[in-house]
CSV table of C-alpha atoms and ligand atoms in Angstrom, one decimal:
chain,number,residue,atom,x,y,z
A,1,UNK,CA,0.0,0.0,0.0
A,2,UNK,CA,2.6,2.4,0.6
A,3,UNK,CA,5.9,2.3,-1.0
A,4,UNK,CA,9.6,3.4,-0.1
A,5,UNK,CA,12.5,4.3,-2.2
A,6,UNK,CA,16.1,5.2,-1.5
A,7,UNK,CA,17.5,5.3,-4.9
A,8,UNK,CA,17.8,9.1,-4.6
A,9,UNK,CA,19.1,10.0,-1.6
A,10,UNK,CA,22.6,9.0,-2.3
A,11,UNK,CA,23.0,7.1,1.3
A,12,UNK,CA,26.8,6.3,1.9
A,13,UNK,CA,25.9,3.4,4.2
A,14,UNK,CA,23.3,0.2,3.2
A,15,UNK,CA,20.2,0.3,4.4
A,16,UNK,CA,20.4,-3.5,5.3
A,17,UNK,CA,23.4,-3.3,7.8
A,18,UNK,CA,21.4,-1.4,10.2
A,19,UNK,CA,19.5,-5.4,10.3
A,20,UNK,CA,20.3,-6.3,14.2
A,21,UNK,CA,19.4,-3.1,15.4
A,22,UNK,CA,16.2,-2.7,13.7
A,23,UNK,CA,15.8,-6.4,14.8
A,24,UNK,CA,16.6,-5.7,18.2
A,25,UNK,CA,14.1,-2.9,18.2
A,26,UNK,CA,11.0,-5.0,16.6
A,27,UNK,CA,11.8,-7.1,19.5
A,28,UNK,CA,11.4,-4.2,22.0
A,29,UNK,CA,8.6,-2.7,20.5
A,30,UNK,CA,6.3,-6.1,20.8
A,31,UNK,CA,7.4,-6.8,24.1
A,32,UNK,CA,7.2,-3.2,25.3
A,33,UNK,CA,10.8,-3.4,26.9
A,34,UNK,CA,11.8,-0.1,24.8
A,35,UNK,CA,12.0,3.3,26.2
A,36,UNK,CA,8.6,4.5,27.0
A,37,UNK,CA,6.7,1.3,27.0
A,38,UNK,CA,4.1,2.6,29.0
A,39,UNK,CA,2.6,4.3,25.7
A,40,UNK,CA,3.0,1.5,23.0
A,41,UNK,CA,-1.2,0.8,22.7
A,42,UNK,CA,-1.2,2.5,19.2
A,43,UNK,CA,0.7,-0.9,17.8
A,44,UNK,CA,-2.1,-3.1,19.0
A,45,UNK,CA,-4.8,-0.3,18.5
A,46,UNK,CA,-5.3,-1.4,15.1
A,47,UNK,CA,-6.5,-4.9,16.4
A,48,UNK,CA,-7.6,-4.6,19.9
A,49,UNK,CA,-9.6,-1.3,19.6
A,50,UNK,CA,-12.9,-1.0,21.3
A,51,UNK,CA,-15.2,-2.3,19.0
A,52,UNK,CA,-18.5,-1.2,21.0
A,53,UNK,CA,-16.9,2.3,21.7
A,54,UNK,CA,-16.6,2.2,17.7
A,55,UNK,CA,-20.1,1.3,16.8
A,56,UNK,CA,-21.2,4.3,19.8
A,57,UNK,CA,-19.0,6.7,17.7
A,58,UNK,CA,-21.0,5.9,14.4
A,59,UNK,CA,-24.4,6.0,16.2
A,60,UNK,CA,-23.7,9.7,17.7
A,61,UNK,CA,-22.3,10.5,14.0
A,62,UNK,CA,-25.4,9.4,12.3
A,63,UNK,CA,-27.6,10.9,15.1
A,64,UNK,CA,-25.7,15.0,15.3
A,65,UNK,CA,-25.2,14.7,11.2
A,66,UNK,CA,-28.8,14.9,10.4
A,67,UNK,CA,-29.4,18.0,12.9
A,68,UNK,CA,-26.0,20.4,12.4
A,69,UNK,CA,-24.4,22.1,9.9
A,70,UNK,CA,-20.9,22.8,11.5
A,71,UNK,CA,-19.1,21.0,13.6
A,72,UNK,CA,-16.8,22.7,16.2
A,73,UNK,CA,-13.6,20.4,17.1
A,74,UNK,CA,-12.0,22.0,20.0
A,75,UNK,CA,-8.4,20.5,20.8
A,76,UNK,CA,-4.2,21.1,20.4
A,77,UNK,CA,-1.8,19.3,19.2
A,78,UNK,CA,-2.2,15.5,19.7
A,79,UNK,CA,-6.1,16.4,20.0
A,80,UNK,CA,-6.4,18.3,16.9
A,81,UNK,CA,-3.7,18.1,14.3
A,82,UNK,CA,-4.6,14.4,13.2
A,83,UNK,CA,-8.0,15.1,12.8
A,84,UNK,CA,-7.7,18.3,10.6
A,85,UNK,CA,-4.6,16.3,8.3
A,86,UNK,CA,-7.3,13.4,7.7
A,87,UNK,CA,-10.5,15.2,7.1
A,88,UNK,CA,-8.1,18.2,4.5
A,89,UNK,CA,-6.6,15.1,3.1
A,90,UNK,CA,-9.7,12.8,2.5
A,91,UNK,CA,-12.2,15.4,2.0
A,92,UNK,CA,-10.1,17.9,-0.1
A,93,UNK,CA,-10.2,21.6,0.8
A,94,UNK,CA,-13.2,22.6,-0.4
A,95,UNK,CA,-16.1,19.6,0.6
A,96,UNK,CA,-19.8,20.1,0.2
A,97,UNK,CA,-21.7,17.1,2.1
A,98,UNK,CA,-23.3,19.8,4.1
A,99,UNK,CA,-21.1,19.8,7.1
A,100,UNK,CA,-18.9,22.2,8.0
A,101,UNK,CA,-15.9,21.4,10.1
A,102,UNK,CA,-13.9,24.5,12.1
A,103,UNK,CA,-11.0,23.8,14.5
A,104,UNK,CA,-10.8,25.9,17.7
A,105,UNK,CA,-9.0,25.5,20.9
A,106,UNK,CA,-5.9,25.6,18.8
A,107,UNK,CA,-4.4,28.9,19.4
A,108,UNK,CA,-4.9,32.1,21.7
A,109,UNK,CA,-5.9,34.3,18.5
A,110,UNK,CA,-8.6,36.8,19.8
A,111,UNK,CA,-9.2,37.4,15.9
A,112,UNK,CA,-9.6,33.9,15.1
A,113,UNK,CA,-11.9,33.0,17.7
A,114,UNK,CA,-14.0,36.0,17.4
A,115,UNK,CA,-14.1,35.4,13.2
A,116,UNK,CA,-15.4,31.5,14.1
A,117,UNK,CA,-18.1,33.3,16.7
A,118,UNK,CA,-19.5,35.5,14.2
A,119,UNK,CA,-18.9,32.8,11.4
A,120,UNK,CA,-21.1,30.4,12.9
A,121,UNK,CA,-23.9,32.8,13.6
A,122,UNK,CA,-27.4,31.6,12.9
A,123,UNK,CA,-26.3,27.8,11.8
A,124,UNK,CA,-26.6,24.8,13.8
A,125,UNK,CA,-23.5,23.6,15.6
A,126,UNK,CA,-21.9,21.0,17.6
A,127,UNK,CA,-19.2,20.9,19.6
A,128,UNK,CA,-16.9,17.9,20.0
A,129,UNK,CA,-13.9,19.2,23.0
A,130,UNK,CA,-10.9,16.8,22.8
A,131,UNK,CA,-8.4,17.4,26.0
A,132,UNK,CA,-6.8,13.9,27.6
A,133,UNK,CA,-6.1,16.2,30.5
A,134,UNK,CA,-8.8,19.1,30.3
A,135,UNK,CA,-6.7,21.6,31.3
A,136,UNK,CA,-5.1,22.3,27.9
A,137,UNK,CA,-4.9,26.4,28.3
A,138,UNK,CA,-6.0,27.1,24.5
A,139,UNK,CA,-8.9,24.5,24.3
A,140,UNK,CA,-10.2,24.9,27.6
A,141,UNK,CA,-10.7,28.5,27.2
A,142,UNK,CA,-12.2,28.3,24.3
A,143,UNK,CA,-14.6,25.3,25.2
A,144,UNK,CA,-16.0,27.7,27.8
A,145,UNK,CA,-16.7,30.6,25.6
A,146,UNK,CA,-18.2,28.1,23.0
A,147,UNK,CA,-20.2,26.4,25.6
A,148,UNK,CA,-21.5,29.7,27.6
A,149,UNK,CA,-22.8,30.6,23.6
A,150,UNK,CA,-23.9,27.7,23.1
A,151,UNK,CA,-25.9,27.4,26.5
A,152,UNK,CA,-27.3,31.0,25.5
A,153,UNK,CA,-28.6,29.7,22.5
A,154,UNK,CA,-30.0,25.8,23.0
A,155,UNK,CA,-30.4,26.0,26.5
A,156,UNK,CA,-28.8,23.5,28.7
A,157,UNK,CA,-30.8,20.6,28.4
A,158,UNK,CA,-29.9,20.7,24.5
A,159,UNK,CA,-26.1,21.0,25.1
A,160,UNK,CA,-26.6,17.0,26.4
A,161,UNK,CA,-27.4,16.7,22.9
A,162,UNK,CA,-24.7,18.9,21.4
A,163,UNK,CA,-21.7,19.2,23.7
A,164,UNK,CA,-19.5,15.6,23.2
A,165,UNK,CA,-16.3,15.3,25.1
A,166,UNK,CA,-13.7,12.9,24.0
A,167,UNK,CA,-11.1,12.6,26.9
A,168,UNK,CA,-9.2,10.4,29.7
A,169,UNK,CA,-11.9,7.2,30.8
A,170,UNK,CA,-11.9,8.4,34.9
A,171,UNK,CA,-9.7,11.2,35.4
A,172,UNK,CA,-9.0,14.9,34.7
A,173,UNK,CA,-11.1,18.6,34.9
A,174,UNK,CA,-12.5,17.5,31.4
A,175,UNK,CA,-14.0,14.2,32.4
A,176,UNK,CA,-16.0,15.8,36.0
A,177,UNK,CA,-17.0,18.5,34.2
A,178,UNK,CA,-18.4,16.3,31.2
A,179,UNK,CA,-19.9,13.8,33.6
A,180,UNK,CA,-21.7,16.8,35.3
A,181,UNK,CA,-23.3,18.0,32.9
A,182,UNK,CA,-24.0,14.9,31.0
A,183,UNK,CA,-22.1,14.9,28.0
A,184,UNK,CA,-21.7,11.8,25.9
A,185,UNK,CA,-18.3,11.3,26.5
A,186,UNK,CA,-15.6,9.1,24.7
A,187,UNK,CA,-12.1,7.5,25.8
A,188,UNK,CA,-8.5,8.1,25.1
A,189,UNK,CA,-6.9,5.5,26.1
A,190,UNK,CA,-4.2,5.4,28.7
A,191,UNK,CA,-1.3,3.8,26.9
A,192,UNK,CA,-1.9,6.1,23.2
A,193,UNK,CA,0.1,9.8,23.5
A,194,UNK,CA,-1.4,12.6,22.4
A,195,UNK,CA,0.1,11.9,19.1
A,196,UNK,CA,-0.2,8.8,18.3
A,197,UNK,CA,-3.6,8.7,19.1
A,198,UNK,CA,-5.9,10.2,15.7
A,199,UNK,CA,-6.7,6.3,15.0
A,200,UNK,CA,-8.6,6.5,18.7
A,201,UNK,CA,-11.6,8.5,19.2
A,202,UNK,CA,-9.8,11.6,19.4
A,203,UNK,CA,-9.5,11.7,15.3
A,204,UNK,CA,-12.0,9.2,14.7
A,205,UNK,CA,-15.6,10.8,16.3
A,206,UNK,CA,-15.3,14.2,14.4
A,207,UNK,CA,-14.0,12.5,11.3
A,208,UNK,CA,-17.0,10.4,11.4
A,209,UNK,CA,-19.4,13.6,12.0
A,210,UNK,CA,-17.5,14.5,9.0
A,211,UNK,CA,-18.6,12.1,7.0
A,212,UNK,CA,-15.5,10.4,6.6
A,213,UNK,CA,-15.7,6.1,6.6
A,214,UNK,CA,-13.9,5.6,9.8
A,215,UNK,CA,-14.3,2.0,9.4
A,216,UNK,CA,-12.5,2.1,5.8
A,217,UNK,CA,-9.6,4.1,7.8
A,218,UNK,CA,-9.4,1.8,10.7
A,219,UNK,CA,-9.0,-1.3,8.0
A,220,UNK,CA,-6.3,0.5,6.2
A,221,UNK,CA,-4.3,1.4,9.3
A,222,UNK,CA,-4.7,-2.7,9.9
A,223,UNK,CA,-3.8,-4.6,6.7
A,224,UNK,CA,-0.6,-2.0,6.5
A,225,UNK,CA,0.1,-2.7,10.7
A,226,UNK,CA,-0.1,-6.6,9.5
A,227,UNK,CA,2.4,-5.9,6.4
A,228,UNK,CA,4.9,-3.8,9.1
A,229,UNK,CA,5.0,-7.0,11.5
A,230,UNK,CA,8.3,-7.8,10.7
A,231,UNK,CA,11.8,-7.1,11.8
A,232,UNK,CA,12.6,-7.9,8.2
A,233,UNK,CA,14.1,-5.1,6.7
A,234,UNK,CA,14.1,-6.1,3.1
A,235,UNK,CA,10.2,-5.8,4.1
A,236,UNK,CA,9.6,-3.1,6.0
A,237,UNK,CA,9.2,-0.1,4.7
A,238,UNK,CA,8.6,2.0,7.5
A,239,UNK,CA,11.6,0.6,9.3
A,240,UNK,CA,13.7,1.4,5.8
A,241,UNK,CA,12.4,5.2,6.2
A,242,UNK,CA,13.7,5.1,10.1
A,243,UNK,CA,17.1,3.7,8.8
A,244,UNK,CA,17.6,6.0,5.9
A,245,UNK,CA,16.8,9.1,8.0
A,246,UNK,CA,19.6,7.8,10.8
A,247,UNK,CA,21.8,7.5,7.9
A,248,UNK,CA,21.3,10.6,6.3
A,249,UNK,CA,21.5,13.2,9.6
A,250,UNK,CA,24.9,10.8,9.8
A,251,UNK,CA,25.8,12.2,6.1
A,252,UNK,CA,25.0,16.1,8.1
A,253,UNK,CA,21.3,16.4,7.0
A,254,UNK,CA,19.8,18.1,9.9
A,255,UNK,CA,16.5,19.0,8.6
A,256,UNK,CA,14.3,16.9,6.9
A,257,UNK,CA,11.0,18.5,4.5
A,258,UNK,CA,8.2,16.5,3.8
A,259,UNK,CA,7.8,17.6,0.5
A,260,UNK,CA,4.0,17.2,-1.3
A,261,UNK,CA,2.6,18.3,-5.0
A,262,UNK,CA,-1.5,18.3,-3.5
A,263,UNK,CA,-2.5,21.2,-1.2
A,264,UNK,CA,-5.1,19.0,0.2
A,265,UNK,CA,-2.0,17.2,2.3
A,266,UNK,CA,-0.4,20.3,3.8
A,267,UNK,CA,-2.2,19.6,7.1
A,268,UNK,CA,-1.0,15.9,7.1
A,269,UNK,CA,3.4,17.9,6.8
A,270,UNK,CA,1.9,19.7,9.9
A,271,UNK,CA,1.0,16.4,11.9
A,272,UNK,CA,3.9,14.5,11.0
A,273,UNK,CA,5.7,17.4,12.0
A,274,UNK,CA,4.3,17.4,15.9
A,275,UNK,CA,5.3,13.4,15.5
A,276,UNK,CA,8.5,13.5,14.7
A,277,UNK,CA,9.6,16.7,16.2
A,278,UNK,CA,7.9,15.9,19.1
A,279,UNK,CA,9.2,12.3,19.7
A,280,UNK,CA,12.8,13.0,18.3
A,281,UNK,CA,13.6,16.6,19.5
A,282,UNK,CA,15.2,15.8,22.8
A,283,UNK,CA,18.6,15.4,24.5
A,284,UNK,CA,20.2,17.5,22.1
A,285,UNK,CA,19.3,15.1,19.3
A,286,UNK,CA,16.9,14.8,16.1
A,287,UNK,CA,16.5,15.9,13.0
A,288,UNK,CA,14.6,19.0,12.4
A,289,UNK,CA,11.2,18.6,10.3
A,290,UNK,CA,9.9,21.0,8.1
A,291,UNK,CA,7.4,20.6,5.0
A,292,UNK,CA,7.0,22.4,1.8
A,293,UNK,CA,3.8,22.0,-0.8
A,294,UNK,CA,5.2,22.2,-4.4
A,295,UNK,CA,5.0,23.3,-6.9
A,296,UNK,CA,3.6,26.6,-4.8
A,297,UNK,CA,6.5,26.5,-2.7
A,298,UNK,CA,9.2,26.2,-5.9
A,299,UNK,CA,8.0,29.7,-6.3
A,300,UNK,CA,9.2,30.6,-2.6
A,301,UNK,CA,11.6,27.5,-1.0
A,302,UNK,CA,12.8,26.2,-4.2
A,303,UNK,CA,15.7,28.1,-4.4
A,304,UNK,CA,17.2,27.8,-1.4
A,305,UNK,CA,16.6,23.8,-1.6
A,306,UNK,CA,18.4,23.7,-5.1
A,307,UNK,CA,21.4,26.1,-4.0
A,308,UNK,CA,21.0,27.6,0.2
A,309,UNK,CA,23.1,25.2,2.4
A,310,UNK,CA,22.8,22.2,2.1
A,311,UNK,CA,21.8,21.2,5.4
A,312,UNK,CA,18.1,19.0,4.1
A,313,UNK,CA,17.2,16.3,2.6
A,314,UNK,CA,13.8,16.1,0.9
A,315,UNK,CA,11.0,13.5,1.5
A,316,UNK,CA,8.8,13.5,-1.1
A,317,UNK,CA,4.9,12.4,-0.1
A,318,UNK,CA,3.8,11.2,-3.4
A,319,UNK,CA,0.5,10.0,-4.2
A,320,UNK,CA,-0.4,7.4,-7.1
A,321,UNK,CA,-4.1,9.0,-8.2
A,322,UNK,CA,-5.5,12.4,-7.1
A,323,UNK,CA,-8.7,12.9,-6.1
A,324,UNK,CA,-10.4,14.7,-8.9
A,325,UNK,CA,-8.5,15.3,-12.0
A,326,UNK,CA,-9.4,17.5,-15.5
A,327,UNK,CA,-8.1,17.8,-18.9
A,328,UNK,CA,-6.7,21.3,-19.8
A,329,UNK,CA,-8.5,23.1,-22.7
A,330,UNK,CA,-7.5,24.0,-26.0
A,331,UNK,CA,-8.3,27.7,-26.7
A,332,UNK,CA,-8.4,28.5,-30.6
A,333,UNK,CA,-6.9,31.8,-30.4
A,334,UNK,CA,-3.9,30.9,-27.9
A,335,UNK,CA,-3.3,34.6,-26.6
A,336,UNK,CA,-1.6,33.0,-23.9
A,337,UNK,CA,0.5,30.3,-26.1
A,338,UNK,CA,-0.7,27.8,-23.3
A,339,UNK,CA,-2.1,25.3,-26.5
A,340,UNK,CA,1.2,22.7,-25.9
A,341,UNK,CA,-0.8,21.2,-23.0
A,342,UNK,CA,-4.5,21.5,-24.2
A,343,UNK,CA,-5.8,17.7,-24.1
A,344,UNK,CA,-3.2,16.8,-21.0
A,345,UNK,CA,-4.6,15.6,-17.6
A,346,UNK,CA,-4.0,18.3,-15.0
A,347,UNK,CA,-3.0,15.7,-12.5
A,348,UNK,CA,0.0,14.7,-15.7
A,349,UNK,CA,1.2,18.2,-15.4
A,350,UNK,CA,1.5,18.2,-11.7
A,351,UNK,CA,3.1,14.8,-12.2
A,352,UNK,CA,5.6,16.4,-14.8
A,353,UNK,CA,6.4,19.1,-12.5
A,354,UNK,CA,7.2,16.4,-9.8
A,355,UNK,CA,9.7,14.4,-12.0
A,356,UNK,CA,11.7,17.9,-13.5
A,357,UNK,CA,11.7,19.0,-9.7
A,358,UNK,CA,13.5,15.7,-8.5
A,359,UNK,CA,15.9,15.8,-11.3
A,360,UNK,CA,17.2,19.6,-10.6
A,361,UNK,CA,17.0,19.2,-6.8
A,362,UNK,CA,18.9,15.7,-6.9
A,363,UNK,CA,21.0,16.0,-10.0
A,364,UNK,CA,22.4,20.1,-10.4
A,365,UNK,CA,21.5,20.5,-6.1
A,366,UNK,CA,22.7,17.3,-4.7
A,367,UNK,CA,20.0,17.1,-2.4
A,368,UNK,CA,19.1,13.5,-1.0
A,369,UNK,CA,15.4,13.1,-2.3
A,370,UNK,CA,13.4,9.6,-0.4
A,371,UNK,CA,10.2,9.3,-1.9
A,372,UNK,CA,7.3,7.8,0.1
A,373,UNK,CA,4.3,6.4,-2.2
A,374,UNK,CA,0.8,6.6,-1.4
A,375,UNK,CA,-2.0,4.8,-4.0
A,376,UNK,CA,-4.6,7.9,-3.4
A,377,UNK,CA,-5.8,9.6,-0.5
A,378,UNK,CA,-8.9,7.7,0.9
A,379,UNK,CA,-9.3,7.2,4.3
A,380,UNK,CA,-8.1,3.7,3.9
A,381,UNK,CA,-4.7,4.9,2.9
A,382,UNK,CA,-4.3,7.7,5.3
A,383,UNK,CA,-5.5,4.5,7.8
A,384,UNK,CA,-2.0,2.8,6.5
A,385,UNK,CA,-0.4,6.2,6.8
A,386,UNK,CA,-0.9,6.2,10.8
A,387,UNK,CA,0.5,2.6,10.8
A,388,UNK,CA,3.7,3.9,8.5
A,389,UNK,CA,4.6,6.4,10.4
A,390,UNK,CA,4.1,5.5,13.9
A,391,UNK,CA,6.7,2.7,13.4
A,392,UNK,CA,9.0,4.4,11.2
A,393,UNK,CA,8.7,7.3,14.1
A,394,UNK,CA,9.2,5.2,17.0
A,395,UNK,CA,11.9,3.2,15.5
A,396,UNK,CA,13.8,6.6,14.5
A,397,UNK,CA,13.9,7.8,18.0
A,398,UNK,CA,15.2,4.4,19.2
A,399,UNK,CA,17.7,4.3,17.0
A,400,UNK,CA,18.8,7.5,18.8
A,401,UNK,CA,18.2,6.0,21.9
A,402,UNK,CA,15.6,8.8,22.3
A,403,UNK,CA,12.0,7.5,24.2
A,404,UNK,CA,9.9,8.2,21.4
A,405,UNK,CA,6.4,8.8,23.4
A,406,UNK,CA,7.5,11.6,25.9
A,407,UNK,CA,8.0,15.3,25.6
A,408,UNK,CA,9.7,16.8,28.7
A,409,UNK,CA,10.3,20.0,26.7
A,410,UNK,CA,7.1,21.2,26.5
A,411,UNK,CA,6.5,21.9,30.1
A,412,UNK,CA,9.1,24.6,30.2
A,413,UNK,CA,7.5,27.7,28.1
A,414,UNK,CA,3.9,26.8,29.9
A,415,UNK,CA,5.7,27.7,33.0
A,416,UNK,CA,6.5,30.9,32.2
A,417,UNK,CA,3.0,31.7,30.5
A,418,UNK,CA,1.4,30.4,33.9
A,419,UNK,CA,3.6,32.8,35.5
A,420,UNK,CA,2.3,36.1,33.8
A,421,UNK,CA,-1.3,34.7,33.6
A,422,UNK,CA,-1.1,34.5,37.3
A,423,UNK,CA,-2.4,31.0,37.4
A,424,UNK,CA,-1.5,29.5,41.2
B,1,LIG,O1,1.2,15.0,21.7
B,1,LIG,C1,0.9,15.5,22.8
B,1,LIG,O2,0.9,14.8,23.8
B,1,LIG,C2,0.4,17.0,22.9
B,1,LIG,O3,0.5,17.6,21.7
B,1,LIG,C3,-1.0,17.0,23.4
B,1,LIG,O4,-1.8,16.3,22.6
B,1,LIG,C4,-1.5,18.4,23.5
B,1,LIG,O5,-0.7,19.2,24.3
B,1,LIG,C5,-2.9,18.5,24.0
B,1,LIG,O6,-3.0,17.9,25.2
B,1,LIG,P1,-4.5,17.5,25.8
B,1,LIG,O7,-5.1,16.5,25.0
B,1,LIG,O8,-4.2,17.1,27.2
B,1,LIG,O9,-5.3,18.8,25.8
């Protein structure tokens, strides 16, 4: 389902000598022995997940889709950024099944929240709030503007009906407040991060109000989880993406950018970002991620990735078959000599752009170029995307010696905020 290649990246060691390494971290990984083995339950997940929780998600979906027209998902980071990359990448930018999907909770914008406010005037919303420990500063202030609007305007008794909180199974502000005020609520699971955890009901319930087929995703993220059940690594692709990252930071390449030809993926670059600079960023170590959507961003990055310092390597996020494609027209008078592509496939073009792009950047620049292949962007494949890069991800950071499922760092700057908010 989804395809590795190294033949570009001009790795000076083989991919295959990394073997007892890799070996010995398959090993670790399925007997949770590894660094942060407490949070390994998105390897199983695939299998083991809570099949009754699952059929409750589709039931509320069916139920809030036939009364709303926007759906509010309020969350950060792990509890938003999966989400938004699944729904951009499987419903395209512009979708019109008659629901609307806004993010909030994701940033202290006064603008931004006050635009969503007057945006959502007059329509009929629900709200799904996604915190594991409900006390997230960003989405807990917004969930109580939203809900003190929303109270205003359904009354309380209707919130029951519209307010759904997706958070820790017994614990946290979130859960007591949801519990008392009867919400539907839905688990995160103890032994899933933040993120690691959009194939749980934290991506799955609003992808489902989406519209999205959740069940379709959740098979995709387990036939490719079956295929990456082996310490192989003439199989493996994930674990041959892990290797040749190691090997090319060893080559110097600090900075890795995800590099995709469909805007509809530029949300999935910002959630592999949070995964691997998340889980890799620590102890001094890692390799900085950072993502590009070409051809737009030839007209901006392109030159300093064909001639800047050559500190990156590219990783190009290719996918087979778009999701809507169109032949470019002839024009009889040709004012604007564009006639040498009427009759192409727009989708060809894009594809041509791809394969002159790799050429300069990896022949004249010298920049290492892996290329990751996806078939299309369904919700099975972004399913098998989950599975990919989870592995590939863990298996990186282990390779460093790094615990891939922790993120000490993040604690410092919210010390400081809590500081000049005054919070005790
Ligand atoms: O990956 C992570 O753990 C973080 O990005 C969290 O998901 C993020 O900080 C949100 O935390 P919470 O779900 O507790 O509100």
């Amino acid at each position: 389902m989804i395809k590795f290649d190294a033949s570009h990246a001009f790795l000076q060691e083989d991919i295959l000598s990394y073997q007892p390494q890799i070996h010995a971290i398959h090993q670790s990984l399925k007997e949770h022995t590894c660094k942060g083995n407490d949070f390994i339950g998105w390897l199983n997940w695939p299998f083991n997940y809570d099949k009754e929780e699952f059929a409750r998600m589709l039931k509320t979906a069916e139920r809030v889709r036939s009364k709303c027209e926007v759906l509010l998902v309020c969350g950060i980071g792990g509890s938003y950024l999966g989400a938004r990359a699944a729904y951009e990448m499987i419903k395209g930018m512009y979708p019109d099944d008659g629901m609307e999907v806004i993010f909030i909770g994701n940033t202290f914008s006064s603008t931004y929240f006050k635009q969503v406010m007057h945006h959502i005037e007059g329509r009929s919303v629900i709200l799904n709030v996604i915190s594991k420990s409900g006390t997230t500063t960003e989405t807990a202030m917004a969930f109580r503007m939203i809900r003190q609007w929303m109270e205003e305007r359904y009354g309380k008794e209707e919130c029951r009906e519209r307010i759904i909180a997706t958070t820790d199974k017994a614990r946290g502000t979130l859960k007591e407040l949801a519990d008392k005020e009867g919400y539907e609520t839905f688990v995160i699971p103890d032994d899933i991060g933040g993120r690691y955890s959009v194939i749980t009901p934290v991506g799955l319930l609003p992808l489902a109000i989406a519209g999205v087929d959740i069940q379709a995703l959740m098979d995709g993220c387990r036939k490719m989880a079956e295929l990456l059940d082996t310490a192989d690594l003439t199989q493996n692709p994930a674990y041959q993406y892990a290797v040749a990252r190691r090997i090319l930071q060893n080559q110097g390449k600090d900075a890795e950018m995800l590099v995709s030809y469909e805007t509809q993926m530029a949300m999935v670059a910002e959630w592999w970002k949070q995964l691997f600079g998340e889980s890799e960023g620590k102890e001094g170590k890692g390799i900085l991620p950072c993502s590009a959507n070409f051809s737009t961003d030839l007209h901006s990055l392109g030159q300093f990735v064909q001639e800047g310092k050559k500190v990156l390597y590219e990783t190009l996020l290719l996918t087979e078959k778009p999701m809507l494609d169109g032949i470019f027209p002839e024009d009889a008078e040709d004012l604007d000599h564009m006639n040498y592509l009427a009759g192409k496939s727009l989708d060809w073009v894009n594809k041509m752009a791809c394969q002159g792009t790799l050429e300069a950047h990896e022949e004249t620049g010298h920049v290492p170029n892996l290329i990751i292949t996806i078939p299309d962007m369904s919700a099975a494949t972004f399913g098998a995307m989950c599975a990919f890069f989870f592995q590939a991800c863990a298996a990186s950071c282990l390779l460093l010696d790094i615990n891939p499922f922790n993120q000490p760092g993040v604690e410092v700057y919210k010390k400081n905020m809590f500081r000049l908010l005054g919070k005790k």
